[in-house]
C-alpha positions as a LaTeX table, in Angstrom:
\begin{tabular}{lrrr}
\hline
Residue & $x$ (\AA) & $y$ (\AA) & $z$ (\AA) \\
\hline
Ala1 & $-11.21$ & $-31.61$ & 1.81 \\
Ala2 & $-13.08$ & $-33.33$ & 4.60 \\
Pro3 & $-16.64$ & $-32.26$ & 5.44 \\
Ala4 & $-17.40$ & $-30.30$ & 8.58 \\
Arg5 & $-18.29$ & $-32.54$ & 11.49 \\
Ala6 & $-21.37$ & $-32.62$ & 13.63 \\
Gly7 & $-21.07$ & $-30.50$ & 16.74 \\
Ala8 & $-19.33$ & $-27.62$ & 14.99 \\
Ala9 & $-19.90$ & $-24.07$ & 16.14 \\
Ser10 & $-23.51$ & $-22.97$ & 15.98 \\
Arg11 & $-22.81$ & $-19.65$ & 14.27 \\
Ala12 & $-21.22$ & $-19.32$ & 10.87 \\
Ser13 & $-18.48$ & $-16.79$ & 10.22 \\
Pro14 & $-19.50$ & $-13.22$ & 9.36 \\
Cys15 & $-16.21$ & $-12.69$ & 7.55 \\
Ala16 & $-17.64$ & $-12.77$ & 4.05 \\
Lys17 & $-19.95$ & $-9.88$ & 4.93 \\
Leu18 & $-16.84$ & $-7.79$ & 5.39 \\
Arg19 & $-15.66$ & $-8.41$ & 1.83 \\
Ala20 & $-16.96$ & $-7.22$ & $-1.50$ \\
Gly21 & $-19.67$ & $-9.23$ & $-3.21$ \\
Ser22 & $-22.58$ & $-11.26$ & $-1.91$ \\
Ser23 & $-23.83$ & $-14.79$ & $-1.57$ \\
Ser24 & $-27.39$ & $-16.01$ & $-1.95$ \\
Asn25 & $-27.57$ & $-18.79$ & 0.64 \\
Ser26 & $-24.53$ & $-18.48$ & 2.89 \\
Asn27 & $-22.71$ & $-16.10$ & 5.21 \\
Tyr28 & $-19.61$ & $-16.82$ & 3.13 \\
Asn29 & $-18.98$ & $-15.10$ & $-0.19$ \\
Ile30 & $-18.68$ & $-17.63$ & $-3.00$ \\
Asn31 & $-17.82$ & $-14.87$ & $-5.48$ \\
Asn32 & $-14.68$ & $-13.89$ & $-3.57$ \\
Asn33 & $-11.68$ & $-14.70$ & $-5.73$ \\
Asn34 & $-9.36$ & $-14.17$ & $-2.77$ \\
Ile35 & $-10.82$ & $-17.25$ & $-1.08$ \\
Val36 & $-11.42$ & $-19.52$ & $-4.05$ \\
Arg37 & $-7.93$ & $-20.81$ & $-4.74$ \\
Arg38 & $-6.32$ & $-23.41$ & $-6.99$ \\
His39 & $-3.16$ & $-25.10$ & $-5.73$ \\
His40 & $-0.70$ & $-27.67$ & $-6.94$ \\
Ala41 & $-1.25$ & $-30.97$ & $-5.19$ \\
Val42 & 0.80 & $-31.43$ & $-2.05$ \\
Ser43 & 1.06 & $-34.17$ & 0.50 \\
Cys44 & $-1.23$ & $-32.96$ & 3.28 \\
Pro45 & $-2.99$ & $-34.99$ & 5.95 \\
Ala46 & $-6.62$ & $-35.75$ & 5.21 \\
Ser47 & $-7.36$ & $-36.37$ & 8.87 \\
Ala48 & $-5.72$ & $-36.08$ & 12.23 \\
Ser49 & $-6.76$ & $-39.65$ & 12.92 \\
Asn50 & $-3.70$ & $-40.79$ & 10.94 \\
Ala51 & $-1.27$ & $-39.00$ & 13.25 \\
Pro52 & 0.89 & $-41.11$ & 15.58 \\
Ala53 & $-0.37$ & $-41.63$ & 19.10 \\
Ser54 & 1.20 & $-39.61$ & 21.89 \\
Ala55 & 0.49 & $-42.41$ & 24.36 \\
Pro56 & $-1.30$ & $-45.77$ & 24.31 \\
Gly57 & $-5.01$ & $-45.15$ & 23.78 \\
Ser58 & $-4.49$ & $-41.42$ & 23.18 \\
Ser59 & $-4.49$ & $-40.68$ & 19.45 \\
Ala60 & $-4.59$ & $-37.21$ & 17.94 \\
Ser61 & $-8.28$ & $-37.62$ & 17.13 \\
Glu62 & $-9.06$ & $-38.56$ & 20.73 \\
Leu63 & $-7.06$ & $-35.61$ & 22.05 \\
Arg64 & $-8.82$ & $-33.32$ & 19.63 \\
Ser65 & $-12.25$ & $-34.63$ & 20.59 \\
Glu66 & $-11.55$ & $-34.09$ & 24.29 \\
Leu67 & $-10.22$ & $-30.59$ & 23.63 \\
Leu68 & $-13.27$ & $-29.59$ & 21.59 \\
Ser69 & $-15.57$ & $-31.02$ & 24.24 \\
Leu70 & $-13.75$ & $-29.05$ & 26.92 \\
Leu71 & $-13.89$ & $-25.75$ & 25.02 \\
Gly72 & $-17.45$ & $-25.81$ & 23.75 \\
Lys73 & $-18.71$ & $-23.73$ & 20.83 \\
Gly74 & $-16.57$ & $-20.61$ & 21.30 \\
Asp75 & $-19.57$ & $-18.34$ & 21.93 \\
Glu76 & $-18.89$ & $-17.66$ & 25.63 \\
Gly77 & $-16.44$ & $-14.96$ & 26.70 \\
Ala78 & $-15.19$ & $-16.81$ & 29.80 \\
Ala79 & $-14.29$ & $-19.89$ & 27.76 \\
Arg80 & $-12.57$ & $-17.82$ & 25.06 \\
Met81 & $-10.24$ & $-16.40$ & 27.75 \\
Ala82 & $-9.74$ & $-19.85$ & 29.40 \\
Arg83 & $-11.50$ & $-18.66$ & 32.57 \\
Ser84 & $-13.79$ & $-21.68$ & 32.80 \\
Gly85 & $-13.19$ & $-25.42$ & 32.78 \\
Asp86 & $-10.02$ & $-27.31$ & 33.62 \\
Arg87 & $-7.17$ & $-24.93$ & 32.70 \\
Ala88 & $-4.44$ & $-27.46$ & 33.54 \\
Arg89 & $-6.04$ & $-30.11$ & 31.34 \\
Leu90 & $-6.49$ & $-27.55$ & 28.55 \\
Glu91 & $-2.77$ & $-26.82$ & 28.52 \\
Gln92 & $-1.94$ & $-30.56$ & 28.62 \\
Leu93 & $-4.20$ & $-31.30$ & 25.65 \\
Val94 & $-2.72$ & $-28.48$ & 23.58 \\
Thr95 & 0.84 & $-29.62$ & 24.27 \\
Ser96 & $-0.04$ & $-33.25$ & 23.50 \\
Leu97 & $-1.66$ & $-32.32$ & 20.20 \\
Glu98 & 1.33 & $-30.22$ & 19.19 \\
Ala99 & 3.56 & $-33.26$ & 19.78 \\
Val100 & 1.61 & $-35.24$ & 17.16 \\
Asn101 & 1.04 & $-32.40$ & 14.68 \\
Pro102 & 0.21 & $-33.99$ & 11.30 \\
Thr103 & 1.08 & $-30.79$ & 9.39 \\
Pro104 & 4.55 & $-29.55$ & 10.43 \\
Ser105 & 4.87 & $-27.45$ & 7.24 \\
Pro106 & 1.46 & $-25.72$ & 7.03 \\
Phe107 & 2.41 & $-23.35$ & 4.20 \\
Lys108 & 2.62 & $-26.40$ & 1.94 \\
Cys109 & $-1.05$ & $-27.11$ & 2.72 \\
Pro110 & $-2.80$ & $-23.79$ & 1.97 \\
Asp111 & $-6.26$ & $-25.33$ & 1.71 \\
Leu112 & $-5.92$ & $-26.58$ & 5.29 \\
Leu113 & $-4.36$ & $-23.38$ & 6.66 \\
Leu114 & $-5.90$ & $-20.37$ & 4.93 \\
Gly115 & $-9.35$ & $-18.85$ & 5.18 \\
Asp116 & $-11.73$ & $-18.44$ & 8.10 \\
Trp117 & $-11.18$ & $-19.81$ & 11.62 \\
Gln118 & $-13.28$ & $-19.38$ & 14.76 \\
Leu119 & $-11.46$ & $-18.70$ & 18.02 \\
Leu120 & $-12.33$ & $-21.17$ & 20.79 \\
Thr121 & $-9.88$ & $-19.96$ & 23.43 \\
Thr122 & $-6.66$ & $-18.04$ & 24.02 \\
Phe123 & $-4.33$ & $-18.08$ & 26.99 \\
Gln124 & $-0.71$ & $-17.67$ & 27.99 \\
Pro125 & 0.72 & $-20.77$ & 29.69 \\
Gly126 & 1.91 & $-20.23$ & 33.23 \\
Thr127 & 0.08 & $-16.92$ & 33.71 \\
Gly128 & $-3.04$ & $-16.08$ & 35.66 \\
Asp129 & $-6.19$ & $-14.43$ & 34.40 \\
Val130 & $-5.77$ & $-11.21$ & 32.40 \\
Arg131 & $-8.36$ & $-8.48$ & 32.93 \\
Phe132 & $-8.76$ & $-4.96$ & 31.54 \\
Thr133 & $-9.33$ & $-3.44$ & 35.00 \\
Asp134 & $-6.36$ & $-5.16$ & 36.65 \\
Pro135 & $-3.27$ & $-2.87$ & 37.09 \\
Glu136 & $-0.98$ & $-5.90$ & 37.26 \\
Ser137 & $-2.23$ & $-7.09$ & 33.86 \\
Trp138 & $-1.33$ & $-3.69$ & 32.38 \\
Arg139 & 2.09 & $-3.68$ & 34.05 \\
Lys140 & 2.96 & $-7.07$ & 32.57 \\
Tyr141 & 1.68 & $-6.01$ & 29.15 \\
Leu142 & 3.56 & $-2.70$ & 29.06 \\
Phe143 & 6.83 & $-3.67$ & 30.70 \\
Glu144 & 7.13 & $-7.44$ & 30.25 \\
Ser145 & 5.56 & $-9.80$ & 27.71 \\
Gly146 & 2.09 & $-10.26$ & 29.13 \\
Pro147 & $-1.07$ & $-10.60$ & 27.01 \\
Ser148 & $-3.04$ & $-7.51$ & 26.04 \\
Pro149 & $-5.72$ & $-6.40$ & 28.55 \\
Val150 & $-7.60$ & $-4.82$ & 25.63 \\
Gln151 & $-7.73$ & $-8.22$ & 23.93 \\
Ser152 & $-9.05$ & $-9.65$ & 27.19 \\
Leu153 & $-11.77$ & $-6.99$ & 27.35 \\
Val154 & $-12.96$ & $-7.70$ & 23.81 \\
Val155 & $-12.47$ & $-11.46$ & 23.50 \\
Gly156 & $-13.79$ & $-12.16$ & 27.00 \\
Asn157 & $-16.84$ & $-9.93$ & 26.64 \\
Gln158 & $-20.11$ & $-11.84$ & 27.02 \\
Asp159 & $-21.72$ & $-9.46$ & 24.50 \\
Val160 & $-19.34$ & $-10.69$ & 21.79 \\
Ser161 & $-20.95$ & $-13.50$ & 19.80 \\
Asn162 & $-17.80$ & $-14.92$ & 18.21 \\
Val163 & $-14.22$ & $-14.05$ & 17.30 \\
Phe164 & $-12.69$ & $-15.11$ & 13.99 \\
Gln165 & $-9.31$ & $-15.05$ & 12.28 \\
Val166 & $-8.97$ & $-14.84$ & 8.50 \\
Leu167 & $-5.62$ & $-15.88$ & 7.05 \\
Glu168 & $-4.37$ & $-15.04$ & 3.57 \\
Asp169 & $-1.24$ & $-16.57$ & 2.06 \\
Pro170 & 1.79 & $-15.09$ & 3.90 \\
Lys171 & 3.99 & $-15.89$ & 0.90 \\
Ala172 & 2.00 & $-13.54$ & $-1.35$ \\
Ala173 & 2.70 & $-9.81$ & $-1.54$ \\
Gly174 & 0.17 & $-7.60$ & 0.22 \\
Ser175 & $-1.43$ & $-10.42$ & 2.21 \\
Lys176 & $-3.41$ & $-9.65$ & 5.35 \\
Trp177 & $-4.34$ & $-11.34$ & 8.58 \\
Glu178 & $-7.71$ & $-10.21$ & 9.93 \\
Asn179 & $-9.10$ & $-10.60$ & 13.44 \\
Val180 & $-12.89$ & $-10.23$ & 13.36 \\
Val181 & $-14.96$ & $-9.61$ & 16.50 \\
Asp182 & $-18.62$ & $-10.42$ & 15.83 \\
Phe183 & $-21.02$ & $-8.47$ & 18.06 \\
Gly184 & $-24.08$ & $-9.99$ & 16.42 \\
Ala185 & $-26.91$ & $-8.27$ & 14.52 \\
Gly186 & $-24.52$ & $-7.65$ & 11.62 \\
Asn187 & $-22.05$ & $-5.53$ & 13.63 \\
Ser188 & $-18.35$ & $-6.34$ & 13.91 \\
Leu189 & $-14.86$ & $-5.01$ & 14.54 \\
Val190 & $-12.05$ & $-5.92$ & 12.14 \\
Ile191 & $-8.39$ & $-5.53$ & 13.17 \\
Glu192 & $-6.03$ & $-5.83$ & 10.20 \\
Ala193 & $-2.40$ & $-6.91$ & 10.17 \\
Val194 & $-0.09$ & $-6.85$ & 7.18 \\
Met195 & 1.82 & $-10.09$ & 6.65 \\
Glu196 & 5.52 & $-9.33$ & 6.25 \\
Gly197 & 6.84 & $-12.61$ & 4.94 \\
Val198 & 7.50 & $-16.14$ & 6.10 \\
Arg199 & 9.69 & $-16.59$ & 9.18 \\
Asp200 & 10.25 & $-20.38$ & 8.93 \\
Thr201 & 8.32 & $-23.52$ & 7.97 \\
Asn202 & 5.37 & $-22.81$ & 10.26 \\
Ser203 & 5.32 & $-19.08$ & 11.12 \\
Phe204 & 5.04 & $-15.67$ & 9.48 \\
Phe205 & 5.87 & $-12.08$ & 10.43 \\
Tyr206 & 3.07 & $-9.53$ & 10.82 \\
Arg207 & 2.45 & $-5.88$ & 11.64 \\
Phe208 & $-0.88$ & $-4.49$ & 12.86 \\
Ser209 & $-1.84$ & $-1.74$ & 10.45 \\
Gly210 & $-5.38$ & $-0.59$ & 11.19 \\
Gly211 & $-8.98$ & $-1.59$ & 11.64 \\
Tyr212 & $-12.60$ & $-0.58$ & 11.36 \\
Phe213 & $-16.06$ & $-1.14$ & 12.76 \\
Arg214 & $-18.59$ & $-2.57$ & 10.33 \\
Leu215 & $-22.23$ & $-1.73$ & 11.05 \\
Asp216 & $-24.92$ & $-3.54$ & 9.10 \\
Gly217 & $-28.62$ & $-4.04$ & 9.68 \\
Ala218 & $-30.49$ & $-1.56$ & 11.86 \\
Leu219 & $-27.41$ & 0.49 & 12.80 \\
Gly220 & $-25.77$ & 0.63 & 9.40 \\
Gly221 & $-28.74$ & 0.89 & 7.08 \\
Pro222 & $-29.14$ & $-1.00$ & 3.83 \\
Asp223 & $-25.59$ & $-0.33$ & 2.59 \\
Gly224 & $-23.76$ & $-0.67$ & 5.91 \\
Ile225 & $-21.27$ & 1.73 & 7.49 \\
Lys226 & $-17.52$ & 1.44 & 8.09 \\
Leu227 & $-16.04$ & 3.50 & 10.90 \\
Pro228 & $-12.28$ & 3.70 & 11.56 \\
Tyr229 & $-10.87$ & 1.90 & 14.60 \\
Pro230 & $-9.27$ & 4.71 & 16.69 \\
Val231 & $-5.96$ & 3.04 & 17.56 \\
Pro232 & $-2.82$ & 4.72 & 16.09 \\
Phe233 & $-0.75$ & 1.62 & 15.39 \\
Asp234 & 2.03 & 3.58 & 13.66 \\
Leu235 & 2.33 & 5.93 & 16.66 \\
Leu236 & 2.39 & 3.00 & 19.06 \\
Glu237 & 5.18 & 1.40 & 17.06 \\
Ala238 & 7.17 & 4.66 & 17.06 \\
Leu239 & 6.81 & 5.02 & 20.83 \\
Arg240 & 7.46 & 1.37 & 21.64 \\
Pro241 & 9.24 & $-0.47$ & 18.80 \\
Gly242 & 7.99 & $-4.01$ & 18.42 \\
Gln243 & 4.66 & $-3.39$ & 20.16 \\
Thr244 & 2.54 & $-3.76$ & 17.00 \\
Lys245 & 4.54 & $-6.45$ & 15.19 \\
Gly246 & 5.77 & $-9.97$ & 15.77 \\
Trp247 & 5.42 & $-13.48$ & 14.43 \\
Phe248 & 2.65 & $-16.07$ & 14.51 \\
Ala249 & 3.21 & $-19.84$ & 14.31 \\
Thr250 & 0.89 & $-22.74$ & 13.53 \\
Thr251 & 1.86 & $-25.60$ & 15.84 \\
Tyr252 & $-1.02$ & $-28.00$ & 15.11 \\
Leu253 & $-3.21$ & $-28.19$ & 12.02 \\
Asp254 & $-5.77$ & $-30.58$ & 10.62 \\
Glu255 & $-9.00$ & $-30.16$ & 8.64 \\
Glu256 & $-10.97$ & $-29.04$ & 11.70 \\
Leu257 & $-8.60$ & $-27.67$ & 14.33 \\
Arg258 & $-5.68$ & $-25.22$ & 14.46 \\
Val259 & $-3.37$ & $-24.34$ & 17.35 \\
Ser260 & $-1.17$ & $-21.26$ & 17.01 \\
Arg261 & 1.37 & $-19.48$ & 19.20 \\
Gly262 & 2.43 & $-15.84$ & 19.10 \\
Asn263 & 5.86 & $-14.38$ & 19.74 \\
Lys264 & 4.76 & $-13.20$ & 23.23 \\
Gly265 & 3.80 & $-16.74$ & 24.24 \\
Ser266 & 0.03 & $-16.61$ & 23.84 \\
Val267 & $-1.72$ & $-19.78$ & 22.61 \\
Phe268 & $-4.75$ & $-19.69$ & 20.31 \\
Val269 & $-7.06$ & $-22.66$ & 19.68 \\
Leu270 & $-9.34$ & $-22.31$ & 16.66 \\
Arg271 & $-11.70$ & $-24.45$ & 14.61 \\
Arg272 & $-13.29$ & $-24.16$ & 11.20 \\
Pro273 & $-16.73$ & $-22.46$ & 11.29 \\
Val274 & $-19.80$ & $-24.63$ & 10.84 \\
Gly275 & $-20.34$ & $-25.61$ & 7.21 \\
Tyr276 & $-16.90$ & $-24.42$ & 6.08 \\
Trp277 & $-15.92$ & $-27.47$ & 4.00 \\
Glu278 & $-19.35$ & $-27.83$ & 2.41 \\
Leu279 & $-19.05$ & $-24.22$ & 1.27 \\
Gln280 & $-15.60$ & $-24.86$ & $-0.22$ \\
Lys281 & $-17.15$ & $-27.57$ & $-2.40$ \\
Glu282 & $-19.85$ & $-25.11$ & $-3.43$ \\
Lys283 & $-17.22$ & $-22.53$ & $-4.34$ \\
Gln284 & $-15.35$ & $-25.02$ & $-6.51$ \\
Lys285 & $-18.58$ & $-25.80$ & $-8.39$ \\
Tyr286 & $-19.02$ & $-22.08$ & $-8.94$ \\
Val287 & $-15.45$ & $-21.71$ & $-10.27$ \\
Arg288 & $-15.92$ & $-24.56$ & $-12.76$ \\
Gln289 & $-19.07$ & $-23.00$ & $-14.26$ \\
\hline
\end{tabular}
């Protein structure tokens, strides 16, 4: 696996704190057997720089560099909801990268796909800004296929330090997809979705199943506290079938960047947290001991 590059996000993922076990020198958990994996060798791209160019002088690596420069570190709410910067150029860059995707079958490259990812931005092409207090945003969400205003409230909140996704193997029974909202100071919200199988070569089915708040540090005490997330997903699904489930596709993937699209049309741009690949090497050393 390639090492993490300079200019990566300034905050490492808190995801390992949400799992059993501990690590001495890292926010990741090197004792977590769910993350340390062994795979048969497959033909996966080592770098996006080998992907074909979408236009003269516009390689995948150049497109990726421009996109990362445009989005920043992912620690600002306005940028995470695509409210700042050049929105038209953002959509162009995402579409251009998808056209030169070096990993069209991401499930064959689990080391590239699975694990922790930091959200840089999310948006729905062709739609305006989505806000929690906007009645039109709620109308589109409830009666059409608009993005969630609740997601906008959380992801776009300036008090949120970072947002992460954690992917397990969708081909394995009982796998989960976690969305982790990091509030800083050891406090976070985890929304869990059960993976319900592979849909095609680049997407899987999911169903939101629950969540919890994790309080560490001053609020949670030495052992931490888990409080249930008060959203009745099963009731929502009974009242509005299909509201809590769907599919999620990976449309661009390399060692540093992932672009995904949901069944309602939302686009997600994510990158590996700072130090991710160095930690994978450390985990492999631990496994061999």
